[in-house]
Structure formats: structure tokens, C-alpha cells
Short mmCIF file of C-alpha atoms in Angstrom, two decimals:
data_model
loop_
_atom_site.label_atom_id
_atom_site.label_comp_id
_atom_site.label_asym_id
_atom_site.label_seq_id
_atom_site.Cartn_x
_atom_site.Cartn_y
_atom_site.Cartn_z
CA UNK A 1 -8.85 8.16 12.41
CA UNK A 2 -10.79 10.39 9.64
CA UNK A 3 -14.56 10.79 10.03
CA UNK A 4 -16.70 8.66 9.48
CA UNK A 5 -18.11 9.74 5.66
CA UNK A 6 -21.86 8.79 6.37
CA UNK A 7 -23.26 9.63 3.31
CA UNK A 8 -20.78 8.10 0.85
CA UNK A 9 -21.19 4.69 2.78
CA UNK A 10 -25.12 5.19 2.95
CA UNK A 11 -24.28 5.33 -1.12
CA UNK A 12 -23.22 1.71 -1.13
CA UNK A 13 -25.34 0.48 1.77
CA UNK A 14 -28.58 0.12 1.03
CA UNK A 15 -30.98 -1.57 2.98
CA UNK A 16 -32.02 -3.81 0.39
CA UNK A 17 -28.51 -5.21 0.27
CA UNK A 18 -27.78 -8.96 1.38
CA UNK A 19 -25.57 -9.07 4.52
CA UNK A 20 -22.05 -10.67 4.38
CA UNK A 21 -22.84 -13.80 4.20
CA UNK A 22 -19.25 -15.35 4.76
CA UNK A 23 -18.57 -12.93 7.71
CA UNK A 24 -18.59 -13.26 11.31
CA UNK A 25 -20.70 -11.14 13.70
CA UNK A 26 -18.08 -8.41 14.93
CA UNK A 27 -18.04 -6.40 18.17
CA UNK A 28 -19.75 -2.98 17.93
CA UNK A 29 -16.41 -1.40 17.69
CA UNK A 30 -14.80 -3.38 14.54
CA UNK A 31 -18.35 -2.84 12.77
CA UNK A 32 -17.87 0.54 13.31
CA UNK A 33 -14.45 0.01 11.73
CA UNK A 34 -16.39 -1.69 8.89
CA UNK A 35 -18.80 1.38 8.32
CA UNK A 36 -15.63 3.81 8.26
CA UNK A 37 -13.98 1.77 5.42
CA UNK A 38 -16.40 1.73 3.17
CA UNK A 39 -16.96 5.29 3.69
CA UNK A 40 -13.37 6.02 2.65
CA UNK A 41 -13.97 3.43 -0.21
CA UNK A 42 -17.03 5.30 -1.48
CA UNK A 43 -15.76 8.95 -1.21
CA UNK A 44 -13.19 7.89 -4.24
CA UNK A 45 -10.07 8.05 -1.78
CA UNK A 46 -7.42 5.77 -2.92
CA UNK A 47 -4.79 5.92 -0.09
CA UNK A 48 -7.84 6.20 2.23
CA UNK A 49 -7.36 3.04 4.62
CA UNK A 50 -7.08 2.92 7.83
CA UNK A 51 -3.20 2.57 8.27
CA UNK A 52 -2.95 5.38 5.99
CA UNK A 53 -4.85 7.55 8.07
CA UNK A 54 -1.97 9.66 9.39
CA UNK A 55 -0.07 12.70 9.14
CA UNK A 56 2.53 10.99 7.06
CA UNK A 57 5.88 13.32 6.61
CA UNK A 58 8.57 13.22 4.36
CA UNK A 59 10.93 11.51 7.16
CA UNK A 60 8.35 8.85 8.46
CA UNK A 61 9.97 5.47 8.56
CA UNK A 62 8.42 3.47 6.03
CA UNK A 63 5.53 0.85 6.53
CA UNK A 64 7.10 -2.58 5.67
CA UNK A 65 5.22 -5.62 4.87
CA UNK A 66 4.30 -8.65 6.88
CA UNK A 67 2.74 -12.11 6.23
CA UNK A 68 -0.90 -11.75 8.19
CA UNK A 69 -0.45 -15.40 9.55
CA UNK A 70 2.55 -15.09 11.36
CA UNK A 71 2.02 -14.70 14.97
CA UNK A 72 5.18 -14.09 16.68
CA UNK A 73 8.00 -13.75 13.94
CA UNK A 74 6.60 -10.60 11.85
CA UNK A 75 9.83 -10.95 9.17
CA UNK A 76 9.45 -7.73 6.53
CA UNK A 77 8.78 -9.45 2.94
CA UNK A 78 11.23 -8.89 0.27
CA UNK A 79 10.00 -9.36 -3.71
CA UNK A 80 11.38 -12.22 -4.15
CA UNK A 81 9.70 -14.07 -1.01
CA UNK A 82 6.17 -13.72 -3.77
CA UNK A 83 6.06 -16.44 -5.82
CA UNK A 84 4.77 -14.68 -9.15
CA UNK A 85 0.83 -15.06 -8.82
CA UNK A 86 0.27 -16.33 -5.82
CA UNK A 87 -1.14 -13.80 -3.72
CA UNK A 88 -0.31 -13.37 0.04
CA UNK A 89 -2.37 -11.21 2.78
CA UNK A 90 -0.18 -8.92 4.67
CA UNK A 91 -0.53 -6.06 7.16
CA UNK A 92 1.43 -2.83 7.29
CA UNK A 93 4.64 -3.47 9.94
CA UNK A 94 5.59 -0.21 11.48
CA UNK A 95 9.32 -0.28 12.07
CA UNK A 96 9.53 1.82 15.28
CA UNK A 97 7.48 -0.49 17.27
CA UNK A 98 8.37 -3.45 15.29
CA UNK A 99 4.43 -4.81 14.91
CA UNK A 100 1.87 -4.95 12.96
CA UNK A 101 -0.11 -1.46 12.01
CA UNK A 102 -3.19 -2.74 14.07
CA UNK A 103 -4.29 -6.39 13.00
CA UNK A 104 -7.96 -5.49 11.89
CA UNK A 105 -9.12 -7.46 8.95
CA UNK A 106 -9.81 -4.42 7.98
CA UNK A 107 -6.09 -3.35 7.38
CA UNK A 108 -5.20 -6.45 5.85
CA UNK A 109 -3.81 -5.79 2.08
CA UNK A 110 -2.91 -8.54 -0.91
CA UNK A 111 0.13 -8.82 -1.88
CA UNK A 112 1.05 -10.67 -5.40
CA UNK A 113 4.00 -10.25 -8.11
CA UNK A 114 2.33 -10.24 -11.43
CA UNK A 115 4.01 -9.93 -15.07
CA UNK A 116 4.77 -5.92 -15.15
CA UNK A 117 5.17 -6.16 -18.99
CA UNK A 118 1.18 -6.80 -18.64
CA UNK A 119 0.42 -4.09 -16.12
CA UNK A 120 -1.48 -1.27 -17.45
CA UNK A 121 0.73 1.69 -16.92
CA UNK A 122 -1.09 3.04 -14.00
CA UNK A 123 -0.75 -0.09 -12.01
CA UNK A 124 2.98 -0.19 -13.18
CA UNK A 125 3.30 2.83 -11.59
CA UNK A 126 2.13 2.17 -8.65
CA UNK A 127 3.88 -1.33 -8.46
CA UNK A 128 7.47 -2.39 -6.79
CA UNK A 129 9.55 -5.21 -8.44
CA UNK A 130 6.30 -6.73 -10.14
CA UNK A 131 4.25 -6.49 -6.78
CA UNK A 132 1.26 -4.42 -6.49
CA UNK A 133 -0.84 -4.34 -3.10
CA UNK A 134 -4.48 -3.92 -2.82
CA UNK A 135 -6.83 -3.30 0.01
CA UNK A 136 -7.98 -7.08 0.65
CA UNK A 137 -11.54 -5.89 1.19
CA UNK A 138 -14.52 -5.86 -1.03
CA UNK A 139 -16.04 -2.91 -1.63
CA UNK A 140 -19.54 -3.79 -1.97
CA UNK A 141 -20.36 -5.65 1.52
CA UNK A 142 -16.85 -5.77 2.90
CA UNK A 143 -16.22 -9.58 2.87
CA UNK A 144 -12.82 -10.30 2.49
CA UNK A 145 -11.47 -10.93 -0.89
CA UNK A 146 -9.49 -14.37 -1.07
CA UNK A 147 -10.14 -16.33 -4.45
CA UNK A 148 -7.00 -16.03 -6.89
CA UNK A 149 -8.34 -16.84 -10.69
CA UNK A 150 -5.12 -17.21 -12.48
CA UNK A 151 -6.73 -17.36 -15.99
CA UNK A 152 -8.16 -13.98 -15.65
CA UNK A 153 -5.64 -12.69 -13.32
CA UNK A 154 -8.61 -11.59 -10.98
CA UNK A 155 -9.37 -11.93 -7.56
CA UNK A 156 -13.20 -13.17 -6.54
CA UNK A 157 -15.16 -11.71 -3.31
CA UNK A 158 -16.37 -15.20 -2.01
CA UNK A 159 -19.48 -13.66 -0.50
CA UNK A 160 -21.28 -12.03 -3.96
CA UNK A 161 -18.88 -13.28 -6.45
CA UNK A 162 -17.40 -9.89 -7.54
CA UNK A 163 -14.17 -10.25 -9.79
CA UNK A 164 -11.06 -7.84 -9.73
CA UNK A 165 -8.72 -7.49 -12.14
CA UNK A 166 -5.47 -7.20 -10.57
CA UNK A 167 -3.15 -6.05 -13.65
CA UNK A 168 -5.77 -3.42 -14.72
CA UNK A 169 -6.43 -0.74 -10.75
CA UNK A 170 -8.11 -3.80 -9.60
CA UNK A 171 -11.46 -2.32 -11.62
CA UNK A 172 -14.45 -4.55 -11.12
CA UNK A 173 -14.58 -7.17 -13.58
CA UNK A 174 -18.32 -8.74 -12.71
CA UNK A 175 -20.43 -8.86 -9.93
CA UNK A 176 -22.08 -6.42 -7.60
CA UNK A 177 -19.57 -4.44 -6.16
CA UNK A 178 -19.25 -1.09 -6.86
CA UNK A 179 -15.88 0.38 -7.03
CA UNK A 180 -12.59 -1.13 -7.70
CA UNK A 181 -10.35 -2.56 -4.48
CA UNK A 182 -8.31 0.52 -2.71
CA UNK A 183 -4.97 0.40 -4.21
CA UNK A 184 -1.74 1.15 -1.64
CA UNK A 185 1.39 2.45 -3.77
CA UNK A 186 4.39 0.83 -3.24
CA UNK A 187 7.90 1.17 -3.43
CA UNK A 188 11.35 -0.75 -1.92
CA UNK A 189 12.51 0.08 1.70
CA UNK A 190 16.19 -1.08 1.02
CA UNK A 191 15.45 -4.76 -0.15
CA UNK A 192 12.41 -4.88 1.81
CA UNK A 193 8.50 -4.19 0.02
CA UNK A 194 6.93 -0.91 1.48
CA UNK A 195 3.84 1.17 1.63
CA UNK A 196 5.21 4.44 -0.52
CA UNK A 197 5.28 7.75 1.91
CA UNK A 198 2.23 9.29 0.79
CA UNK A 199 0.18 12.00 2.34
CA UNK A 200 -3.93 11.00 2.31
CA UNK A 201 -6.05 13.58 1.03
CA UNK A 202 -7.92 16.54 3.19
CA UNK A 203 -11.93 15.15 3.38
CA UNK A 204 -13.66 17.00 0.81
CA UNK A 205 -10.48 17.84 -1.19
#
């Protein structure tokens, strides 16, 4: 794990701020957790989650995908297993062990296949076979994000009503929240969706 980046999460954690309303008290360690994200969320770092938080090399075995609800039967997604616009929460599946990338909330990412023809080009780019993944946190209180508006093409924070747009970086579309949702490059593991090797930033770089 990085450091915890007090200062950038004292930026977007002010005392004034309604608590999560739609979350559940957590132990002291997975608030901890909590504080660390938003930290990494606030400092501006984009591959700065906490799977990513490794000394990734050139020769790592790539991160696959798995549905977060299976409990036994973690089955790498493929492209085609996303039904265009309906989003799905994964976490990162690390191949050596063949489990889950520690099942926090906090690591859990949206998957969805969108329209790539309507992708701005940065999204496109970081996109695999019309799927883009982003960190299914909010960044304002860290409530998960969960409410798909098709019309828009947004996702809603259920907590403070903060709107994503999922075609456009996931930039905030309304509501309080003050940076866009982390976005995790991807790219295609053989047939299967994975996190693209990417090294995270130095702190401070």
C-alpha cells in the first residue's frame, strides 16, 4: 500500500460534509481503507487504486475480471458476457492465485460495454472491445456508485446524487462530488477483459 495522502483527502473531507448516508459502519481498518482512497482520488492519480498499488512489471500476469457476486466460481469475463449498457461490478482476479485482488468494496470497479463510436477519444483509448472500467466509488463521500441512467449514459452516487458520465472520463455531470470516478485502462488478456499492465505513478511525481 502507498501512503496515506492526508492532505489531499483533508481537501475533499471537510467537516461540514454529510456522512454516507447509504453506508454501513466499517471496522477501523476498512475506514482506514476508505481514507486512503480518497486520498489517491484527490491527489489526481488515475491508476491510483488499491489493486494497482504494486510494482507492476512488464511480465506481470495480467489482472482479469470477475463478477463481484460470485462466491465460489470466480469465471474471468470476456466482452461479450456485457450486455451493451448494463453495467456489472467486478473485482480484479489475479491469475496466480486464482482469486479475487482482495474483496474490499473498495476495489470493486464497473464494468459496462458502451457504443465506442460515442466515446470521446480518451475514453476510447482507454477502452477494450466497447468496455471501459471505472473505480465503482464516489469520489465525494465514498458511497458506492450503482444507479445506471441509460438516457444520459451516466451513473448516479445514490447517497448525494452525483452523476457520471461514462462515455466522456466519467467527469462529473451534477452533484457534489468533486472529481471524476478513477478510470482503470483496459485491454484483452487472450479473449478474456483485463486491467492493462501499467506502472502507478511515484507520490509527488
Amino acid at each position: 500500500m502507498l501512503p496515506v495522502f492526508k492532505r489531499a483527502y483533508d481537501m475533499t473531507h471537510s467537516s461540514t460534509s454529510p456522512r454516507c448516508a447509504g453506508c454501513q459502519p466499517q471496522p477501523h481498518g476498512v475506514d482506514n481503507d476508505r481514507r486512503q482512497m480518497l486520498g489517491w482520488v484527490a491527489s489526481g492519480m488515475v491508476t491510483s487504486l488499491p489493486f494497482l498499488a504494486t510494482d507492476a512489471k512488464a511480465d506481470d500476469v495480467a489482472m482479469r475480471l470477475v463478477d463481484a457476486d460470485a462466491e465460489s466460481d470466480f469465471k474471468p469475463l470476456r466482452p461479450d458476457d456485457l450486455k451493451p449498457g448494463k453495467p456489472v461490478l467486478v473485482y480484479p482476479f489475479d491469475v496466480k492465485t486464482a482469486a479475487p485482488k482482495n474483496e474490499s468494496r473498495l476495489n470493486k470497479l464497473i464494468l459496462i460495454r458502451l457504443a465506442e463510436d460515442q466515446m470521446t477519444p480518451e475514453t476510447k483509448a482507454r477502452s477494450a472491445a466497447g468496455v471501459v472500467a471505472y473505480s465503482g466509488i464516489c469520489t465525494h463521500q465514498g458511497c458506492e456508485v450503482k444507479t445506471w441512467i441509460a438516457k444520459e449514459s451516466a451513473l448516479a452516487c445514490y447517497c448525494h446524487a452525483s452523476k457520471f458520465a461514462l462515455l466522456d472520463s466519467a467527469k462529473v455531470i451534477s452533484g457534489p462530488a468533486p472529481r471524476p470516478l478513477p478510470a482503470v485502462p483496459l485491454a484483452l488478456d487472450g479473449e478474456f477483459l483485463a486491467i492493462a499492465n501499467v506502472v502507478p505513478p511515484t507520490p509527488g511525481q
